[in-house]
Amino acid sequence: MSRLSDPTGVRVARRVYHVRVESTTARDTSISFRALGLLTYLLDQKEGWQVRSDQLSKGEGREGREAVRTALRELAAKGYYRLERRRLRTGKVVMGTSVAEYPVPQWAADHAIFSSQKDPAVPVIEQEDGTFLVEYPDGTLGSDGFEPDPRDEEPPAPEEEPAAAEEPPAAPKRRTRRTPEQKAADDAEKQAAADKKAAEKKAIDEAAEKVATWWWADAEKHLGKYVGKTNGYIAMRGMVKKALEAGYTQRQCADALRRARKHLPSAQQWQDALGVVTNHITPTRSNGAVPYSDSATWGKQGETPPGTPEAPEHDDSDDATFGVVNRTQGV
């Protein structure tokens, strides 16, 4: 604690040499926002400033005197604030206040003792070194809860280290300048990588659009017109694109959409359907597990996804522009 410039001023318990509200204090749910706001205001004052409820209650936006006193009592009970009756070394007795940036357990304990006394102010006695001790009702003296001020502590002298043998300065690194041919080769490599990435993205976008276009028509044919969100098609296409990016094939996406039987499956329905068509999940019914069959779900279909190498083309396909692999042949 620094020396008092005014014996009636505020003593502020600080851990560092500047005013701040610690995170634990700002998040202390045991005090009200009114009390927290008042505490912040008090901490922003210089030493020597006097805490008076009648002054704190004045001004635009301020609450009444009783509201201020209630907040001060709340802060005192939690160890952030206290009213002190200070007996100075000169023999003079003055009133003052103390404010803490953090809850001081000793202050809270002292408040429980002195708040029930006729005079609730905590009596403190100034010592030779300028600190204060609390005088308890039984006449004993105890700590006032202030931590040592870091400004009063002298930093330890640095230990002398033996002088290290001087090393010759390292030779500066030489930058190798690229030849025009090397620069052209590096630029060509970077451009090729960028072109490859762009081509892969374009291929996935086109594949997602193909599957989405087919499914929107096929779902309307079997499930009826879509009446959900206006961006349902875009959302469904996005789900297909993410599946393609994850390594699923167009055929697996098409199979999964028919498996889900939704214009726009939910994320969980979509993941489950992908798991079924890739044989990672066995579909179940109430009476046990059953193998998945397009024919059981949709009836016989003659559709084959065009552009899918492993699927043969058929002449008896209906008006769908992208079909799933025909699972009904041989059924």
Short mmCIF file of C-alpha atoms in Angstrom, two decimals:
data_model
loop_
_atom_site.label_atom_id
_atom_site.label_comp_id
_atom_site.label_asym_id
_atom_site.label_seq_id
_atom_site.Cartn_x
_atom_site.Cartn_y
_atom_site.Cartn_z
CA MET A 1 0.00 0.00 0.00
CA SER A 2 1.33 3.46 -0.86
CA ARG A 3 1.60 6.20 1.76
CA LEU A 4 -1.54 8.27 2.23
CA SER A 5 -1.37 11.75 0.72
CA ASP A 6 -4.54 12.61 2.64
CA PRO A 7 -5.35 10.86 5.94
CA THR A 8 -9.06 10.91 5.09
CA GLY A 9 -8.61 9.66 1.51
CA VAL A 10 -9.27 6.26 -0.02
CA ARG A 11 -6.78 3.47 0.48
CA VAL A 12 -6.88 1.20 -2.59
CA ALA A 13 -5.64 -2.40 -2.40
CA ARG A 14 -3.84 -2.95 -5.68
CA ARG A 15 -1.99 -5.88 -7.13
CA VAL A 16 -0.48 -3.87 -9.96
CA TYR A 17 0.39 -0.23 -10.48
CA HIS A 18 -2.71 0.84 -12.37
CA VAL A 19 -6.44 0.80 -11.85
CA ARG A 20 -8.24 -2.13 -13.37
CA VAL A 21 -11.16 -4.47 -12.78
CA GLU A 22 -9.94 -8.04 -12.71
CA SER A 23 -11.79 -10.60 -14.78
CA THR A 24 -12.82 -12.57 -11.68
CA THR A 25 -14.31 -9.39 -10.22
CA ALA A 26 -16.16 -8.48 -13.42
CA ARG A 27 -17.63 -11.99 -13.48
CA ASP A 28 -18.49 -12.17 -9.77
CA THR A 29 -22.16 -13.19 -9.79
CA SER A 30 -22.43 -12.75 -6.02
CA ILE A 31 -22.71 -8.97 -6.45
CA SER A 32 -25.28 -7.02 -8.43
CA PHE A 33 -24.51 -5.04 -11.56
CA ARG A 34 -25.34 -1.91 -9.57
CA ALA A 35 -22.64 -2.78 -7.02
CA LEU A 36 -20.17 -3.73 -9.76
CA GLY A 37 -20.73 -0.43 -11.54
CA LEU A 38 -20.25 1.54 -8.34
CA LEU A 39 -17.07 -0.42 -7.54
CA THR A 40 -15.66 0.37 -10.97
CA TYR A 41 -16.38 4.06 -10.44
CA LEU A 42 -14.65 4.05 -7.04
CA LEU A 43 -11.59 2.27 -8.41
CA ASP A 44 -11.26 4.98 -11.04
CA GLN A 45 -10.76 7.67 -8.39
CA LYS A 46 -7.41 8.94 -7.18
CA GLU A 47 -6.19 8.46 -3.62
CA GLY A 48 -7.42 11.31 -1.46
CA TRP A 49 -10.89 11.25 -3.04
CA GLN A 50 -13.63 10.90 -0.43
CA VAL A 51 -16.47 8.39 -0.78
CA ARG A 52 -19.71 10.10 0.17
CA SER A 53 -23.07 8.59 -0.67
CA ASP A 54 -24.74 11.98 -1.00
CA GLN A 55 -22.21 13.02 -3.66
CA LEU A 56 -22.36 9.67 -5.46
CA SER A 57 -26.15 9.97 -5.76
CA LYS A 58 -25.98 13.36 -7.51
CA GLY A 59 -25.78 13.91 -11.24
CA GLU A 60 -27.62 12.79 -14.36
CA GLY A 61 -28.19 9.05 -14.55
CA ARG A 62 -27.27 8.50 -10.88
CA GLU A 63 -29.46 6.57 -8.47
CA GLY A 64 -30.71 7.78 -5.14
CA ARG A 65 -28.69 8.01 -1.95
CA GLU A 66 -30.30 4.93 -0.43
CA ALA A 67 -29.54 2.90 -3.58
CA VAL A 68 -25.88 3.95 -3.33
CA ARG A 69 -25.76 3.02 0.36
CA THR A 70 -27.31 -0.37 -0.41
CA ALA A 71 -24.65 -1.03 -3.06
CA LEU A 72 -21.87 0.02 -0.65
CA ARG A 73 -23.20 -2.38 2.01
CA GLU A 74 -23.30 -5.12 -0.61
CA LEU A 75 -19.67 -4.45 -1.59
CA ALA A 76 -18.65 -4.38 2.07
CA ALA A 77 -20.22 -7.76 2.75
CA LYS A 78 -18.26 -9.30 -0.11
CA GLY A 79 -14.93 -7.72 0.84
CA TYR A 80 -14.62 -5.07 -1.88
CA TYR A 81 -15.20 -1.98 0.28
CA ARG A 82 -15.20 -0.88 3.89
CA LEU A 83 -15.58 2.19 6.05
CA GLU A 84 -12.67 2.70 8.47
CA ARG A 85 -12.13 4.72 11.65
CA ARG A 86 -8.38 5.43 11.45
CA ARG A 87 -6.26 6.26 14.48
CA LEU A 88 -3.15 7.95 13.14
CA ARG A 89 0.28 7.99 14.80
CA THR A 90 -0.33 11.61 15.66
CA GLY A 91 -3.24 10.51 17.86
CA LYS A 92 -5.81 12.02 15.53
CA VAL A 93 -8.83 9.89 14.54
CA VAL A 94 -10.32 10.34 11.08
CA MET A 95 -12.86 8.51 8.94
CA GLY A 96 -11.87 6.99 5.60
CA THR A 97 -12.73 4.21 3.17
CA SER A 98 -10.86 1.36 1.52
CA VAL A 99 -11.64 -0.13 -1.89
CA ALA A 100 -10.25 -3.34 -3.40
CA GLU A 101 -9.96 -4.49 -7.02
CA TYR A 102 -10.58 -8.05 -5.83
CA PRO A 103 -12.62 -9.51 -2.93
CA VAL A 104 -10.51 -9.44 0.26
CA PRO A 105 -11.54 -12.34 2.54
CA GLN A 106 -10.28 -10.47 5.63
CA TRP A 107 -12.52 -7.51 4.85
CA ALA A 108 -15.56 -9.77 4.47
CA ALA A 109 -14.73 -11.46 7.80
CA ASP A 110 -14.25 -8.08 9.52
CA HIS A 111 -17.55 -6.84 8.09
CA ALA A 112 -19.36 -9.78 9.69
CA ILE A 113 -17.88 -8.74 13.05
CA PHE A 114 -18.22 -4.96 13.00
CA SER A 115 -21.50 -4.63 11.05
CA SER A 116 -23.29 -5.85 14.17
CA GLN A 117 -21.54 -3.28 16.40
CA LYS A 118 -23.02 0.06 17.34
CA ASP A 119 -20.35 1.73 15.20
CA PRO A 120 -19.99 -0.38 11.99
CA ALA A 121 -16.78 1.40 10.92
CA VAL A 122 -13.75 -0.87 11.18
CA PRO A 123 -11.20 0.63 13.64
CA VAL A 124 -7.64 0.57 12.29
CA ILE A 125 -4.43 1.83 13.92
CA GLU A 126 -1.54 3.26 11.91
CA GLN A 127 1.84 1.59 12.52
CA GLU A 128 5.33 3.02 12.40
CA ASP A 129 5.87 1.80 8.83
CA GLY A 130 2.68 3.46 7.61
CA THR A 131 0.59 0.29 7.46
CA PHE A 132 -2.57 -0.31 9.50
CA LEU A 133 -3.77 -3.06 11.85
CA VAL A 134 -7.39 -3.77 12.76
CA GLU A 135 -8.32 -3.35 16.44
CA TYR A 136 -10.90 -6.02 17.36
CA PRO A 137 -13.52 -5.68 20.13
CA ASP A 138 -11.43 -7.85 22.49
CA GLY A 139 -8.46 -5.47 22.12
CA THR A 140 -6.33 -7.68 19.90
CA LEU A 141 -4.77 -6.42 16.67
CA GLY A 142 -4.93 -8.20 13.32
CA SER A 143 -4.11 -7.79 9.66
CA ASP A 144 -6.08 -5.22 7.69
CA GLY A 145 -6.10 -7.49 4.62
CA PHE A 146 -3.87 -5.32 2.43
CA GLU A 147 -1.28 -7.17 0.39
CA PRO A 148 2.23 -5.71 0.08
CA ASP A 149 2.37 -3.01 -2.60
CA PRO A 150 4.59 -4.19 -5.48
CA ARG A 151 5.92 -0.63 -5.72
CA ASP A 152 7.40 -0.95 -2.22
CA GLU A 153 9.37 -4.05 -3.10
CA GLU A 154 12.84 -3.73 -4.53
CA PRO A 155 13.53 -6.07 -7.42
CA PRO A 156 16.21 -8.67 -6.65
CA ALA A 157 19.63 -7.81 -7.98
CA PRO A 158 20.44 -9.85 -11.06
CA GLU A 159 23.00 -12.56 -10.52
CA GLU A 160 26.26 -11.98 -12.26
CA GLU A 161 26.94 -14.56 -14.89
CA PRO A 162 30.43 -15.51 -15.95
CA ALA A 163 31.42 -13.81 -19.13
CA ALA A 164 30.98 -16.17 -22.03
CA ALA A 165 33.74 -16.59 -24.52
CA GLU A 166 33.08 -14.38 -27.45
CA GLU A 167 32.16 -16.26 -30.58
CA PRO A 168 32.98 -14.96 -33.97
CA PRO A 169 29.95 -13.45 -35.67
CA ALA A 170 28.13 -15.84 -37.95
CA ALA A 171 28.64 -15.28 -41.58
CA PRO A 172 25.60 -13.66 -43.15
CA LYS A 173 23.43 -16.01 -45.15
CA ARG A 174 23.70 -15.52 -48.83
CA ARG A 175 20.51 -15.45 -50.82
CA THR A 176 20.62 -17.49 -53.96
CA ARG A 177 19.03 -15.61 -56.79
CA ARG A 178 16.83 -17.74 -59.02
CA THR A 179 17.60 -17.81 -62.67
CA PRO A 180 14.86 -16.78 -65.11
CA GLU A 181 14.45 -20.44 -66.04
CA GLN A 182 14.02 -21.50 -62.39
CA LYS A 183 11.49 -18.72 -61.78
CA ALA A 184 9.53 -19.71 -64.87
CA ALA A 185 9.54 -23.36 -63.76
CA ASP A 186 8.32 -22.45 -60.25
CA ASP A 187 5.58 -20.21 -61.66
CA ALA A 188 4.50 -22.95 -64.05
CA GLU A 189 4.33 -25.47 -61.18
CA LYS A 190 2.20 -23.11 -59.08
CA GLN A 191 -0.10 -22.41 -62.02
CA ALA A 192 -0.47 -26.12 -62.74
CA ALA A 193 -1.44 -26.79 -59.12
CA ALA A 194 -3.98 -23.93 -59.23
CA ASP A 195 -5.41 -25.19 -62.53
CA LYS A 196 -5.73 -28.71 -61.13
CA LYS A 197 -7.53 -27.45 -58.05
CA ALA A 198 -9.89 -25.34 -60.17
CA ALA A 199 -10.60 -28.30 -62.48
CA GLU A 200 -11.39 -30.56 -59.52
CA LYS A 201 -13.75 -27.95 -58.07
CA LYS A 202 -15.48 -27.51 -61.42
CA ALA A 203 -15.88 -31.28 -61.84
CA ILE A 204 -17.45 -31.60 -58.38
CA ASP A 205 -19.75 -28.63 -59.02
CA GLU A 206 -20.92 -30.14 -62.31
CA ALA A 207 -21.41 -33.57 -60.75
CA ALA A 208 -23.39 -32.10 -57.84
CA GLU A 209 -25.58 -30.14 -60.27
CA LYS A 210 -26.21 -33.29 -62.33
CA VAL A 211 -27.27 -35.35 -59.31
CA ALA A 212 -29.37 -32.54 -57.86
CA THR A 213 -31.18 -31.85 -61.15
CA TRP A 214 -31.99 -35.54 -61.57
CA TRP A 215 -33.19 -35.96 -57.98
CA TRP A 216 -35.41 -32.88 -57.99
CA ALA A 217 -37.29 -34.24 -61.01
CA ASP A 218 -37.32 -37.83 -59.74
CA ALA A 219 -38.53 -36.81 -56.26
CA GLU A 220 -41.30 -34.69 -57.75
CA LYS A 221 -42.39 -37.69 -59.80
CA HIS A 222 -42.50 -40.11 -56.85
CA LEU A 223 -43.10 -37.81 -53.85
CA GLY A 224 -45.00 -34.90 -55.34
CA LYS A 225 -44.13 -31.24 -55.68
CA TYR A 226 -41.80 -29.78 -53.08
CA VAL A 227 -43.47 -27.37 -50.65
CA GLY A 228 -40.65 -26.76 -48.17
CA LYS A 229 -38.21 -23.88 -47.87
CA THR A 230 -37.63 -21.79 -50.98
CA ASN A 231 -33.93 -22.67 -50.99
CA GLY A 232 -34.56 -26.41 -50.69
CA TYR A 233 -32.94 -27.26 -54.02
CA ILE A 234 -29.82 -25.24 -53.26
CA ALA A 235 -29.50 -26.82 -49.81
CA MET A 236 -29.92 -30.33 -51.24
CA ARG A 237 -27.31 -29.63 -53.93
CA GLY A 238 -24.94 -28.40 -51.26
CA MET A 239 -25.35 -31.66 -49.31
CA VAL A 240 -24.57 -33.64 -52.45
CA LYS A 241 -21.50 -31.49 -53.14
CA LYS A 242 -20.12 -32.08 -49.65
CA ALA A 243 -20.64 -35.83 -50.07
CA LEU A 244 -18.79 -35.78 -53.39
CA GLU A 245 -15.97 -33.80 -51.81
CA ALA A 246 -15.79 -36.44 -49.07
CA GLY A 247 -15.24 -39.17 -51.68
CA TYR A 248 -18.74 -40.53 -52.30
CA THR A 249 -19.59 -41.27 -55.93
CA GLN A 250 -22.46 -39.81 -57.95
CA ARG A 251 -24.21 -43.18 -57.91
CA GLN A 252 -23.90 -43.47 -54.13
CA CYS A 253 -25.35 -39.97 -53.73
CA ALA A 254 -28.24 -40.84 -56.04
CA ASP A 255 -28.89 -44.10 -54.18
CA ALA A 256 -28.77 -42.27 -50.86
CA LEU A 257 -31.30 -39.65 -51.97
CA ARG A 258 -33.74 -42.36 -52.96
CA ARG A 259 -33.02 -44.16 -49.73
CA ALA A 260 -33.80 -41.04 -47.68
CA ARG A 261 -37.07 -40.50 -49.59
CA LYS A 262 -37.04 -36.75 -48.89
CA HIS A 263 -36.79 -33.85 -51.30
CA LEU A 264 -34.41 -32.32 -48.79
CA PRO A 265 -33.19 -34.86 -46.22
CA SER A 266 -32.05 -33.69 -42.83
CA ALA A 267 -28.33 -33.94 -42.09
CA GLN A 268 -28.88 -37.11 -40.04
CA GLN A 269 -31.14 -38.71 -42.67
CA TRP A 270 -28.58 -37.91 -45.36
CA GLN A 271 -25.69 -39.40 -43.37
CA ASP A 272 -27.68 -42.52 -42.51
CA ALA A 273 -28.70 -43.02 -46.14
CA LEU A 274 -25.08 -42.69 -47.30
CA GLY A 275 -24.11 -45.26 -44.68
CA VAL A 276 -26.71 -47.72 -45.95
CA VAL A 277 -25.83 -47.46 -49.64
CA THR A 278 -22.11 -47.88 -48.90
CA ASN A 279 -22.81 -50.94 -46.72
CA HIS A 280 -21.62 -49.21 -43.57
CA ILE A 281 -25.08 -49.33 -41.98
CA THR A 282 -27.58 -52.21 -42.18
CA PRO A 283 -31.12 -50.86 -42.61
CA THR A 284 -33.55 -52.02 -39.95
CA ARG A 285 -37.29 -52.40 -39.51
CA SER A 286 -39.33 -52.91 -36.40
CA ASN A 287 -39.13 -56.68 -36.92
CA GLY A 288 -35.38 -56.76 -37.53
CA ALA A 289 -32.74 -55.97 -40.13
CA VAL A 290 -33.61 -56.31 -43.81
CA PRO A 291 -31.49 -55.77 -46.92
CA TYR A 292 -32.06 -52.55 -48.83
CA SER A 293 -33.85 -52.82 -52.15
CA ASP A 294 -34.78 -50.07 -54.60
CA SER A 295 -37.57 -52.23 -55.97
CA ALA A 296 -39.08 -52.61 -52.51
CA THR A 297 -38.89 -48.89 -51.94
CA TRP A 298 -39.86 -47.49 -55.34
CA GLY A 299 -41.13 -50.39 -57.43
CA LYS A 300 -39.27 -51.49 -60.54
CA GLN A 301 -37.21 -48.77 -62.15
CA GLY A 302 -35.42 -48.77 -65.47
CA GLU A 303 -33.21 -45.77 -64.80
CA THR A 304 -29.44 -45.69 -64.93
CA PRO A 305 -27.31 -42.69 -64.05
CA PRO A 306 -25.73 -41.45 -67.29
CA GLY A 307 -22.02 -40.76 -67.05
CA THR A 308 -21.56 -43.52 -64.44
CA PRO A 309 -19.08 -46.02 -65.95
CA GLU A 310 -20.24 -49.05 -63.95
CA ALA A 311 -23.89 -48.58 -64.92
CA PRO A 312 -25.08 -49.83 -68.36
CA GLU A 313 -27.28 -47.60 -70.48
CA HIS A 314 -30.94 -48.61 -70.98
CA ASP A 315 -33.47 -47.65 -73.62
CA ASP A 316 -36.47 -48.06 -71.31
CA SER A 317 -35.54 -45.23 -68.95
CA ASP A 318 -38.26 -42.75 -67.99
CA ASP A 319 -38.02 -38.95 -68.06
CA ALA A 320 -35.40 -38.71 -65.29
CA THR A 321 -32.16 -37.15 -66.48
CA PHE A 322 -30.03 -38.85 -63.85
CA GLY A 323 -30.87 -42.27 -62.46
CA VAL A 324 -29.55 -44.58 -59.81
CA VAL A 325 -28.07 -47.93 -60.74
CA ASN A 326 -30.84 -50.35 -61.68
CA ARG A 327 -31.08 -52.78 -58.80
CA THR A 328 -34.28 -54.44 -60.12
CA GLN A 329 -32.71 -56.43 -62.90
CA GLY A 330 -32.73 -60.04 -62.00
CA VAL A 331 -35.18 -59.49 -59.15
#
